[in-house]
Coordinates of N, CA, C and O in Angstrom, one line a residue:
M124 N 0.8 -1.2 0.0 CA 0.0 0.0 0.0 C 0.9 1.3 0.0 O 0.5 2.2 -0.6
L125 N 2.0 1.2 0.7 CA 2.8 2.4 0.8 C 3.7 2.6 -0.5 O 4.3 3.7 -0.7
E126 N 3.6 1.7 -1.4 CA 4.4 1.8 -2.7 C 4.0 2.9 -3.5 O 4.8 3.6 -4.2
K127 N 2.7 3.3 -3.5 CA 2.3 4.4 -4.4 C 2.7 5.7 -3.8 O 2.6 6.7 -4.5
F128 N 3.2 5.8 -2.5 CA 3.6 7.0 -1.9 C 5.2 7.1 -2.0 O 5.7 7.9 -1.3
K129 N 5.8 6.2 -2.7 CA 7.2 6.2 -2.8 C 7.7 6.8 -4.1 O 7.2 6.5 -5.2
I130 N 8.7 7.7 -4.0 CA 9.2 8.3 -5.2 C 10.3 7.4 -5.8 O 11.1 6.9 -5.1
S131 N 10.3 7.3 -7.2 CA 11.2 6.4 -7.8 C 12.7 6.9 -7.6 O 12.9 8.1 -7.5
K132 N 13.6 6.0 -7.6 CA 15.0 6.3 -7.4 C 15.5 7.1 -8.6 O 16.4 8.0 -8.4
K133 N 15.0 6.8 -9.8 CA 15.4 7.6 -10.9 C 15.1 9.1 -10.8 O 15.9 9.9 -11.1
L134 N 13.8 9.3 -10.3 CA 13.4 10.7 -10.2 C 14.2 11.4 -9.1 O 14.6 12.5 -9.2
L135 N 14.5 10.7 -8.0 CA 15.3 11.2 -6.9 C 16.7 11.6 -7.4 O 17.3 12.6 -6.9
R136 N 17.3 10.8 -8.3 CA 18.6 11.2 -8.8 C 18.5 12.4 -9.7 O 19.5 13.2 -9.9
Q137 N 17.4 12.7 -10.4 CA 17.3 13.8 -11.3 C 16.9 15.1 -10.6 O 17.0 16.2 -11.2
L138 N 16.5 15.0 -9.3 CA 16.1 16.3 -8.6 C 17.3 17.2 -8.4 O 18.4 16.8 -8.2
D139 N 17.0 18.5 -8.5 CA 18.0 19.5 -8.2 C 17.9 19.9 -6.7 O 17.1 20.7 -6.4
Y140 N 18.7 19.2 -5.9 CA 18.6 19.4 -4.5 C 19.0 20.8 -4.0 O 18.5 21.3 -3.0
S141 N 19.8 21.5 -4.8 CA 20.3 22.8 -4.4 C 19.1 23.8 -4.4 O 19.0 24.6 -3.5
I142 N 18.1 23.6 -5.3 CA 16.9 24.5 -5.3 C 16.1 24.2 -4.0 O 15.7 25.2 -3.4
I143 N 15.9 23.0 -3.7 CA 15.2 22.7 -2.5 C 15.9 23.2 -1.2 O 15.2 23.8 -0.4
V144 N 17.2 23.0 -1.1 CA 17.9 23.4 0.1 C 17.9 24.9 0.2 O 17.6 25.5 1.2
I145 N 18.1 25.6 -0.9 CA 18.1 27.1 -0.9 C 16.7 27.6 -0.6 O 16.6 28.6 0.2
S146 N 15.7 27.0 -1.1 CA 14.3 27.5 -0.8 C 14.0 27.3 0.7 O 13.5 28.2 1.4
V147 N 14.4 26.1 1.3 CA 14.2 25.9 2.7 C 15.0 26.9 3.5 O 14.5 27.4 4.5
L148 N 16.2 27.1 3.1 CA 17.0 28.1 3.9 C 16.4 29.5 3.9 O 16.4 30.2 4.9
I149 N 15.9 29.9 2.7 CA 15.2 31.2 2.6 C 14.0 31.3 3.5 O 13.8 32.3 4.3
V150 N 13.2 30.2 3.6 CA 12.0 30.2 4.4 C 12.5 30.2 5.9 O 11.9 30.9 6.7
L151 N 13.5 29.4 6.2 CA 14.0 29.4 7.6 C 14.5 30.8 8.0 O 14.3 31.3 9.2
F152 N 15.2 31.5 7.1 CA 15.7 32.8 7.4 C 14.5 33.8 7.6 O 14.5 34.7 8.4
S153 N 13.4 33.6 6.8 CA 12.3 34.4 6.9 C 11.6 34.2 8.3 O 11.1 35.1 8.9
C154 N 11.6 32.9 8.8 CA 11.1 32.6 10.1 C 11.8 33.4 11.2 O 11.2 34.0 12.1
I155 N 13.1 33.5 11.0 CA 13.9 34.2 12.0 C 13.6 35.7 11.9 O 13.4 36.4 13.0
N156 N 13.5 36.2 10.7 CA 13.2 37.7 10.6 C 11.8 38.0 11.1 O 11.6 39.0 11.8
I157 N 10.8 37.1 10.8 CA 9.4 37.3 11.3 C 9.4 37.3 12.8 O 8.8 38.1 13.5
Y158 N 10.1 36.3 13.4 CA 10.2 36.2 14.8 C 10.8 37.4 15.5 O 10.2 38.0 16.4
S159 N 11.9 37.9 14.9 CA 12.5 39.1 15.5 C 11.7 40.3 15.3 O 11.8 41.2 16.2
A160 N 10.9 40.4 14.3 CA 10.1 41.6 14.0 C 8.8 41.6 14.8 O 8.2 42.6 15.2
T161 N 8.3 40.4 15.2 CA 6.9 40.3 15.8 C 7.0 39.7 17.3 O 5.9 39.7 17.9
F162 N 8.1 39.3 17.7 CA 8.1 38.6 19.0 C 7.6 39.5 20.2 O 6.8 39.0 21.0
R163 N 8.0 40.7 20.2 CA 7.6 41.6 21.3 C 6.0 41.8 21.4 O 5.5 41.8 22.5
N164 N 5.3 41.8 20.2 CA 3.9 42.0 20.2 C 3.1 40.7 20.3 O 2.0 40.7 21.0
V165 N 3.5 39.7 19.5 CA 2.6 38.5 19.4 C 3.4 37.2 19.7 O 2.8 36.1 19.5
G166 N 4.6 37.3 20.2 CA 5.3 36.0 20.5 C 5.7 35.3 19.3 O 6.1 35.9 18.3
I167 N 5.6 34.0 19.3 CA 6.1 33.2 18.2 C 5.0 32.8 17.2 O 5.2 32.0 16.3
Y168 N 3.8 33.5 17.3 CA 2.7 33.1 16.5 C 3.0 33.1 15.0 O 2.9 32.1 14.3
Y169 N 3.5 34.2 14.5 CA 3.8 34.4 13.0 C 5.0 33.5 12.6 O 4.9 33.0 11.5
A170 N 6.0 33.4 13.4 CA 7.1 32.6 13.0 C 6.7 31.1 13.0 O 7.1 30.4 12.0
K171 N 5.9 30.7 13.9 CA 5.3 29.3 13.9 C 4.5 29.1 12.7 O 4.5 28.0 12.0
L172 N 3.6 30.1 12.3 CA 2.8 30.0 11.1 C 3.6 29.8 9.9 O 3.3 29.0 9.0
Q173 N 4.7 30.6 9.8 CA 5.6 30.5 8.6 C 6.2 29.1 8.5 O 6.4 28.6 7.5
F174 N 6.6 28.6 9.7 CA 7.2 27.3 9.8 C 6.3 26.2 9.3 O 6.6 25.3 8.6
I175 N 5.0 26.4 9.7 CA 3.9 25.4 9.3 C 3.8 25.5 7.8 O 3.7 24.4 7.1
W176 N 3.8 26.7 7.2 CA 3.7 26.8 5.8 C 4.9 26.2 5.0 O 4.7 25.6 3.9
L177 N 6.0 26.2 5.7 CA 7.2 25.6 5.1 C 6.9 24.1 4.9 O 7.1 23.5 3.9
F178 N 6.4 23.4 6.0 CA 6.2 22.0 5.9 C 5.0 21.7 5.0 O 5.1 20.7 4.3
M179 N 4.0 22.5 4.9 CA 2.9 22.3 4.0 C 3.4 22.4 2.5 O 3.0 21.6 1.7
G180 N 4.3 23.4 2.3 CA 4.9 23.5 1.0 C 5.7 22.3 0.6 O 5.7 21.8 -0.6
L181 N 6.5 21.8 1.5 CA 7.3 20.6 1.2 C 6.4 19.4 1.0 O 6.7 18.6 0.1
L182 N 5.3 19.3 1.7 CA 4.3 18.2 1.5 C 3.7 18.3 0.1 O 3.6 17.3 -0.6
V183 N 3.4 19.6 -0.4 CA 2.9 19.8 -1.7 C 3.9 19.4 -2.8 O 3.6 18.7 -3.8
V184 N 5.2 19.7 -2.6 CA 6.2 19.3 -3.5 C 6.3 17.8 -3.6 O 6.4 17.3 -4.7
Y185 N 6.2 17.2 -2.4 CA 6.3 15.7 -2.4 C 5.1 15.1 -3.2 O 5.3 14.2 -4.0
V186 N 3.9 15.6 -3.0 CA 2.8 15.1 -3.7 C 2.9 15.4 -5.2 O 2.6 14.5 -6.0
I187 N 3.4 16.5 -5.6 CA 3.6 16.8 -7.0 C 4.6 15.9 -7.6 O 4.5 15.4 -8.8
L188 N 5.7 15.5 -6.9 CA 6.6 14.6 -7.4 C 6.0 13.2 -7.6 O 6.5 12.4 -8.4
L189 N 5.0 12.8 -6.8 CA 4.4 11.5 -6.9 C 3.5 11.4 -8.2 O 3.3 10.4 -8.7
V190 N 3.0 12.6 -8.6 CA 2.0 12.6 -9.8 C 2.8 12.7 -11.1 O 3.7 13.6 -11.2
D191 N 2.5 11.8 -12.0 CA 3.0 11.9 -13.3 C 2.5 13.1 -14.1 O 1.3 13.4 -14.1
Y192 N 3.4 13.9 -14.7 CA 3.0 15.1 -15.4 C 2.0 14.8 -16.5 O 1.2 15.7 -16.8
A193 N 2.0 13.7 -17.1 CA 1.0 13.3 -18.1 C -0.4 13.3 -17.5 O -1.4 13.7 -18.2
V194 N -0.5 12.9 -16.3 CA -1.8 12.9 -15.6 C -2.3 14.3 -15.4 O -3.5 14.6 -15.6
I195 N -1.4 15.2 -15.0 CA -1.8 16.6 -14.8 C -2.3 17.2 -16.1 O -3.2 17.9 -16.2
G196 N -1.6 16.8 -17.2 CA -2.0 17.3 -18.6 C -3.5 16.8 -18.9 O -4.2 17.6 -19.6
N197 N -3.9 15.7 -18.4 CA -5.3 15.2 -18.7 C -6.3 16.1 -18.0 O -7.4 16.2 -18.4
Y198 N -5.9 16.8 -17.0 CA -6.8 17.7 -16.2 C -6.5 19.2 -16.5 O -7.0 20.0 -15.8
A199 N -5.8 19.5 -17.6 CA -5.4 20.9 -17.9 C -6.6 21.8 -18.0 O -6.6 22.9 -17.5
S200 N -7.6 21.3 -18.7 CA -8.8 22.2 -18.9 C -9.5 22.5 -17.6 O -9.9 23.6 -17.3
I201 N -9.6 21.4 -16.8 CA -10.3 21.6 -15.5 C -9.5 22.6 -14.6 O -10.1 23.5 -14.0
I202 N -8.2 22.4 -14.5 CA -7.3 23.3 -13.7 C -7.4 24.7 -14.2 O -7.6 25.7 -13.5
Y203 N -7.4 24.9 -15.6 CA -7.4 26.2 -16.2 C -8.7 26.9 -15.9 O -8.8 28.1 -15.4
W204 N -9.8 26.2 -16.2 CA -11.1 26.9 -16.1 C -11.5 27.1 -14.6 O -12.3 28.0 -14.3
A205 N -11.0 26.2 -13.7 CA -11.3 26.5 -12.3 C -10.6 27.8 -11.8 O -11.2 28.5 -11.1
G206 N -9.4 28.0 -12.3 CA -8.7 29.3 -12.1 C -9.5 30.5 -12.6 O -9.6 31.5 -11.9
I207 N -10.0 30.3 -13.8 CA -10.8 31.4 -14.4 C -12.1 31.7 -13.6 O -12.4 32.8 -13.3
V208 N -12.7 30.6 -13.2 CA -14.0 30.7 -12.4 C -13.6 31.4 -11.1 O -14.3 32.3 -10.6
L209 N -12.5 31.1 -10.4 CA -12.1 31.7 -9.2 C -11.8 33.2 -9.4 O -12.2 34.1 -8.6
L210 N -11.2 33.6 -10.6 CA -11.0 35.0 -10.9 C -12.3 35.7 -11.1 O -12.4 36.9 -10.6
V211 N -13.2 35.1 -11.8 CA -14.5 35.7 -12.0 C -15.3 35.9 -10.7 O -15.8 37.0 -10.4
L212 N -15.3 34.9 -9.8 CA -15.9 35.0 -8.5 C -15.2 36.1 -7.7 O -15.9 36.9 -7.0
N213 N -13.9 36.2 -7.8 CA -13.2 37.2 -7.0 C -13.5 38.6 -7.5 O -13.8 39.5 -6.7
N214 N -13.5 38.8 -8.8 CA -13.7 40.1 -9.4 C -15.2 40.6 -9.2 O -15.4 41.8 -9.1
F215 N -16.2 39.7 -9.3 CA -17.5 40.2 -9.4 C -18.5 39.7 -8.3 O -19.6 40.2 -8.2
V216 N -18.0 38.8 -7.4 CA -18.9 38.2 -6.4 C -18.3 38.3 -5.0 O -18.8 38.9 -4.1
L217 N -17.2 37.5 -4.8 CA -16.7 37.3 -3.5 C -15.5 38.2 -3.0 O -15.3 38.3 -1.8
G218 N -14.8 38.7 -3.9 CA -13.6 39.4 -3.6 C -13.8 40.6 -2.7 O -14.8 41.3 -2.7
S219 N -12.8 40.9 -1.9 CA -12.8 42.1 -1.0 C -11.7 43.0 -1.4 O -10.6 42.6 -1.7
V220 N -12.0 44.3 -1.3 CA -11.0 45.3 -1.7 C -10.0 45.5 -0.5 O -10.4 45.7 0.6
H221 N -8.7 45.4 -0.9 CA -7.7 45.6 0.1 C -6.6 46.4 -0.5 O -6.0 46.0 -1.5
K222 N -6.3 47.6 0.0 CA -5.4 48.6 -0.6 C -5.6 48.8 -2.1 O -4.7 48.9 -2.9
G223 N -6.9 49.0 -2.4 CA -7.2 49.4 -3.8 C -7.4 48.3 -4.8 O -7.7 48.5 -5.9
A224 N -7.0 47.0 -4.4 CA -7.1 45.9 -5.3 C -8.1 44.8 -4.7 O -8.2 44.7 -3.5
K225 N -8.8 44.2 -5.6 CA -9.7 43.2 -5.3 C -9.1 41.8 -5.6 O -9.5 41.1 -6.5
G226 N -8.0 41.5 -4.9 CA -7.2 40.3 -5.3 C -7.3 39.1 -4.4 O -6.6 38.1 -4.6
W227 N -8.2 39.1 -3.3 CA -8.2 38.0 -2.4 C -9.7 37.6 -2.1 O -10.5 38.5 -2.1
I228 N -9.9 36.3 -1.9 CA -11.1 35.8 -1.4 C -10.9 35.3 0.0 O -10.1 34.5 0.3
G229 N -11.7 35.9 0.9 CA -11.6 35.6 2.3 C -12.2 34.2 2.6 O -13.3 34.0 2.2
I230 N -11.5 33.4 3.4 CA -12.1 32.1 3.9 C -11.8 32.1 5.4 O -10.7 31.7 5.8
G231 N -12.8 32.4 6.1 CA -12.6 32.5 7.6 C -11.6 33.6 7.9 O -11.7 34.7 7.4
S232 N -10.6 33.3 8.7 CA -9.6 34.3 9.1 C -8.5 34.3 8.1 O -7.5 35.1 8.2
R233 N -8.5 33.5 7.0 CA -7.5 33.4 6.0 C -8.1 33.9 4.7 O -9.2 34.1 4.6
A234 N -7.2 33.9 3.7 CA -7.7 34.3 2.3 C -6.8 33.6 1.3 O -5.7 33.2 1.5
I235 N -7.4 33.5 0.1 CA -6.6 32.9 -1.0 C -6.6 34.0 -2.1 O -7.4 34.8 -2.2
Q236 N -5.5 33.8 -2.9 CA -5.4 34.8 -4.1 C -5.7 34.0 -5.3 O -4.8 33.2 -5.8
P237 N -6.8 34.1 -5.9 CA -7.2 33.4 -7.1 C -6.3 33.5 -8.3 O -6.1 32.6 -9.1
S238 N -5.6 34.6 -8.4 CA -4.7 34.8 -9.5 C -3.5 33.9 -9.5 O -3.0 33.5 -10.5
E239 N -3.1 33.4 -8.3 CA -2.1 32.4 -8.2 C -2.5 31.1 -8.8 O -1.8 30.4 -9.6
F240 N -3.8 30.7 -8.6 CA -4.3 29.4 -9.1 C -4.5 29.6 -10.6 O -4.2 28.7 -11.4
A241 N -5.0 30.8 -11.1 CA -5.1 31.0 -12.5 C -3.8 31.0 -13.2 O -3.7 30.5 -14.4
K242 N -2.8 31.5 -12.6 CA -1.4 31.5 -13.2 C -1.0 30.1 -13.4 O -0.5 29.7 -14.5
L243 N -1.1 29.2 -12.4 CA -0.7 27.8 -12.6 C -1.6 27.1 -13.6 O -1.1 26.3 -14.4
G244 N -2.9 27.4 -13.6 CA -3.8 26.9 -14.6 C -3.4 27.3 -16.0 O -3.4 26.5 -17.0
M245 N -3.0 28.5 -16.2 CA -2.5 29.0 -17.5 C -1.3 28.3 -18.0 O -1.1 27.8 -19.1
I246 N -0.3 28.1 -17.1 CA 0.9 27.3 -17.4 C 0.6 25.9 -17.8 O 1.1 25.5 -18.9
V247 N -0.2 25.2 -17.1 CA -0.6 23.8 -17.4 C -1.3 23.8 -18.8 O -1.1 22.9 -19.6
M248 N -2.2 24.7 -19.0 CA -3.0 24.7 -20.2 C -2.2 25.0 -21.4 O -2.3 24.4 -22.4
L249 N -1.3 26.0 -21.3 CA -0.4 26.3 -22.4 C 0.5 25.1 -22.7 O 0.8 24.8 -23.9
A250 N 1.0 24.5 -21.7 CA 1.9 23.3 -21.9 C 1.1 22.2 -22.6 O 1.6 21.6 -23.6
K251 N -0.1 22.0 -22.2 CA -1.0 20.9 -22.8 C -1.3 21.3 -24.3 O -1.2 20.4 -25.2
L252 N -1.6 22.5 -24.5 CA -1.9 23.0 -25.9 C -0.7 22.8 -26.8 O -0.8 22.4 -27.9
L253 N 0.4 23.2 -26.3 CA 1.7 23.1 -27.1 C 2.0 21.7 -27.4 O 2.4 21.3 -28.5
D254 N 1.7 20.8 -26.4 CA 1.9 19.4 -26.6 C 1.0 18.8 -27.7 O 1.4 18.1 -28.6
D255 N -0.3 19.3 -27.6 CA -1.3 18.9 -28.6 C -0.9 19.4 -30.0 O -1.2 18.7 -31.0
M256 N -0.3 20.6 -30.1 CA 0.0 21.2 -31.4 C 1.4 20.7 -31.9 O 1.9 21.2 -32.9
E257 N 2.0 19.9 -31.1 CA 3.3 19.4 -31.4 C 4.4 20.5 -31.5 O 5.3 20.5 -32.4
G258 N 4.2 21.6 -30.7 CA 5.1 22.7 -30.7 C 5.0 23.6 -31.8 O 5.9 24.5 -32.0
K259 N 4.0 23.5 -32.7 CA 3.9 24.4 -33.9 C 3.3 25.7 -33.5 O 2.2 26.1 -33.9
V260 N 4.0 26.5 -32.7 CA 3.5 27.8 -32.2 C 3.5 28.9 -33.2 O 2.8 29.9 -33.1
N261 N 4.2 28.7 -34.3 CA 4.3 29.8 -35.3 C 3.2 29.8 -36.3 O 3.1 30.7 -37.1
E262 N 2.4 28.8 -36.3 CA 1.2 28.8 -37.2 C 0.2 29.7 -36.6 O -0.1 29.6 -35.4
P263 N -0.3 30.7 -37.4 CA -1.2 31.7 -36.8 C -2.4 31.2 -36.0 O -2.7 31.7 -35.0
K264 N -3.1 30.1 -36.5 CA -4.2 29.5 -35.8 C -3.8 29.1 -34.4 O -4.4 29.4 -33.4
N265 N -2.6 28.4 -34.3 CA -2.1 27.9 -33.0 C -1.7 29.1 -32.1 O -2.0 29.1 -30.9
F266 N -1.0 30.1 -32.7 CA -0.5 31.2 -31.9 C -1.7 31.9 -31.3 O -1.7 32.3 -30.1
F267 N -2.8 32.2 -32.1 CA -3.9 32.9 -31.5 C -4.7 32.1 -30.5 O -5.2 32.7 -29.5
K268 N -4.7 30.8 -30.7 CA -5.3 30.0 -29.7 C -4.6 30.1 -28.3 O -5.2 30.2 -27.3
L269 N -3.3 29.9 -28.4 CA -2.4 30.1 -27.2 C -2.6 31.5 -26.6 O -2.7 31.6 -25.4
A270 N -2.6 32.5 -27.5 CA -2.7 33.9 -27.0 C -4.0 34.1 -26.2 O -4.1 34.7 -25.2
F271 N -5.1 33.5 -26.7 CA -6.4 33.6 -26.1 C -6.3 33.0 -24.7 O -6.8 33.7 -23.7
Y272 N -5.7 31.8 -24.5 CA -5.7 31.2 -23.2 C -4.7 31.9 -22.3 O -4.8 31.8 -21.1
A273 N -3.8 32.7 -22.8 CA -2.9 33.5 -22.0 C -3.5 34.8 -21.6 O -3.4 35.3 -20.5
I274 N -4.3 35.4 -22.5 CA -4.8 36.7 -22.3 C -6.0 36.7 -21.4 O -6.2 37.7 -20.6
L275 N -6.8 35.7 -21.4 CA -8.0 35.6 -20.6 C -7.8 35.8 -19.1 O -8.3 36.7 -18.5
P276 N -6.9 35.0 -18.5 CA -6.6 35.3 -17.1 C -5.9 36.6 -16.8 O -6.2 37.3 -15.8
M277 N -5.1 37.0 -17.8 CA -4.4 38.3 -17.6 C -5.5 39.5 -17.6 O -5.3 40.4 -16.8
T278 N -6.5 39.4 -18.4 CA -7.5 40.4 -18.4 C -8.3 40.4 -17.1 O -8.5 41.5 -16.6
L279 N -8.6 39.3 -16.6 CA -9.3 39.2 -15.3 C -8.4 39.7 -14.2 O -9.0 40.2 -13.2
I280 N -7.1 39.5 -14.3 CA -6.2 40.0 -13.2 C -6.1 41.5 -13.3 O -6.0 42.2 -12.3
V281 N -6.1 42.1 -14.5 CA -6.0 43.5 -14.7 C -7.2 44.2 -14.1 O -7.1 45.3 -13.5
I282 N -8.4 43.6 -14.2 CA -9.6 44.1 -13.7 C -9.5 44.4 -12.2 O -10.1 45.3 -11.6
Q283 N -8.7 43.6 -11.4 CA -8.7 43.6 -10.0 C -8.2 45.0 -9.4 O -8.8 45.4 -8.4
P284 N -7.4 45.8 -9.8 CA -6.2 45.6 -10.6 C -5.0 45.2 -9.8 O -4.7 45.7 -8.8
D285 N -4.3 44.2 -10.4 CA -3.1 43.7 -9.8 C -2.0 43.6 -10.9 O -1.8 42.6 -11.6
M286 N -1.4 44.8 -11.1 CA -0.5 44.9 -12.2 C 0.8 44.0 -12.0 O 1.4 43.5 -13.0
G287 N 1.2 43.8 -10.8 CA 2.4 43.0 -10.6 C 2.1 41.5 -11.0 O 2.9 41.0 -11.8
M288 N 1.0 41.0 -10.7 CA 0.6 39.6 -11.1 C 0.4 39.6 -12.6 O 0.7 38.6 -13.2
T289 N -0.2 40.6 -13.1 CA -0.4 40.7 -14.6 C 0.9 40.6 -15.3 O 1.1 39.8 -16.3
M290 N 1.9 41.3 -14.9 CA 3.2 41.3 -15.5 C 3.9 40.0 -15.4 O 4.5 39.5 -16.3
V291 N 3.8 39.4 -14.2 CA 4.4 38.1 -14.0 C 3.8 37.0 -14.9 O 4.5 36.3 -15.6
T292 N 2.4 37.1 -15.0 CA 1.7 36.2 -15.9 C 2.1 36.4 -17.4 O 2.3 35.5 -18.1
F293 N 2.2 37.7 -17.7 CA 2.6 38.0 -19.1 C 3.9 37.5 -19.5 O 4.1 36.8 -20.5
F294 N 4.9 37.7 -18.6 CA 6.3 37.2 -18.9 C 6.4 35.7 -18.8 O 7.2 35.1 -19.5
I295 N 5.6 35.0 -18.0 CA 5.6 33.6 -18.0 C 5.1 33.1 -19.3 O 5.7 32.2 -20.0
A296 N 3.9 33.7 -19.8 CA 3.4 33.3 -21.1 C 4.4 33.6 -22.2 O 4.6 32.7 -23.1
L297 N 5.0 34.7 -22.2 CA 6.0 35.1 -23.2 C 7.1 34.1 -23.2 O 7.6 33.7 -24.3
G298 N 7.6 33.8 -22.0 CA 8.7 32.8 -21.9 C 8.3 31.4 -22.5 O 9.1 30.8 -23.2
I299 N 7.1 31.0 -22.2 CA 6.6 29.7 -22.7 C 6.6 29.8 -24.2 O 7.0 28.8 -24.9
F300 N 6.1 30.9 -24.8 CA 6.0 31.0 -26.3 C 7.4 30.9 -26.9 O 7.6 30.2 -27.9
F301 N 8.3 31.6 -26.3 CA 9.7 31.6 -26.9 C 10.4 30.3 -26.7 O 11.1 29.9 -27.6
I302 N 10.2 29.7 -25.6 CA 10.8 28.4 -25.4 C 10.2 27.3 -26.3 O 10.9 26.4 -26.8
A303 N 8.9 27.5 -26.7 CA 8.3 26.7 -27.6 C 8.8 26.9 -29.1 O 8.4 26.1 -30.0
G304 N 9.5 28.0 -29.3 CA 10.1 28.2 -30.6 C 9.4 29.4 -31.4 O 9.5 29.4 -32.6
L305 N 8.7 30.3 -30.7 CA 8.1 31.4 -31.4 C 9.1 32.2 -32.2 O 10.1 32.6 -31.6
D306 N 8.8 32.4 -33.4 CA 9.7 33.2 -34.3 C 9.4 34.7 -34.0 O 8.3 35.1 -33.8
L307 N 10.5 35.5 -33.9 CA 10.4 36.9 -33.5 C 9.6 37.7 -34.6 O 9.0 38.7 -34.3
R308 N 9.5 37.2 -35.8 CA 8.7 37.9 -36.8 C 7.2 37.8 -36.5 O 6.4 38.5 -36.8

């Protein structure tokens, strides 16, 4: 039964451990900074919360490593459109304005940022579409189809307005296009 929760030795050899170690060190350093900045007022609450998020993040990385990327591709449409639905709900129904932007949906005492889910959905969807197109990104029909799937979440993010996330999403899409072989013409 535990076999399905075991990562293959081949995959473990291919991992770039330096990225994992550096990420963990950055989060541990942030725990120290948060602790030193908030200890006097709230004790270790925020540092402990950051530490819990570190472990949750590592758990998510582990689960992602267990899932074959081809399986994720099978759910690309669901992941993409779920992100779009979250953005629509955020922009027009559930979102609350904070510092001039409507970028978060409150869930109890916490909140989620739908644009993060939409960004991941866009990445998965563009990868799936490029795979289906066999990388023929320079054909006008294919390019405009990819552009549509990239522009839709960006438009909904601009409405919030969250220009930082819009730019991040734009440059991710642009990077995907060029890595796929987009001709500069």
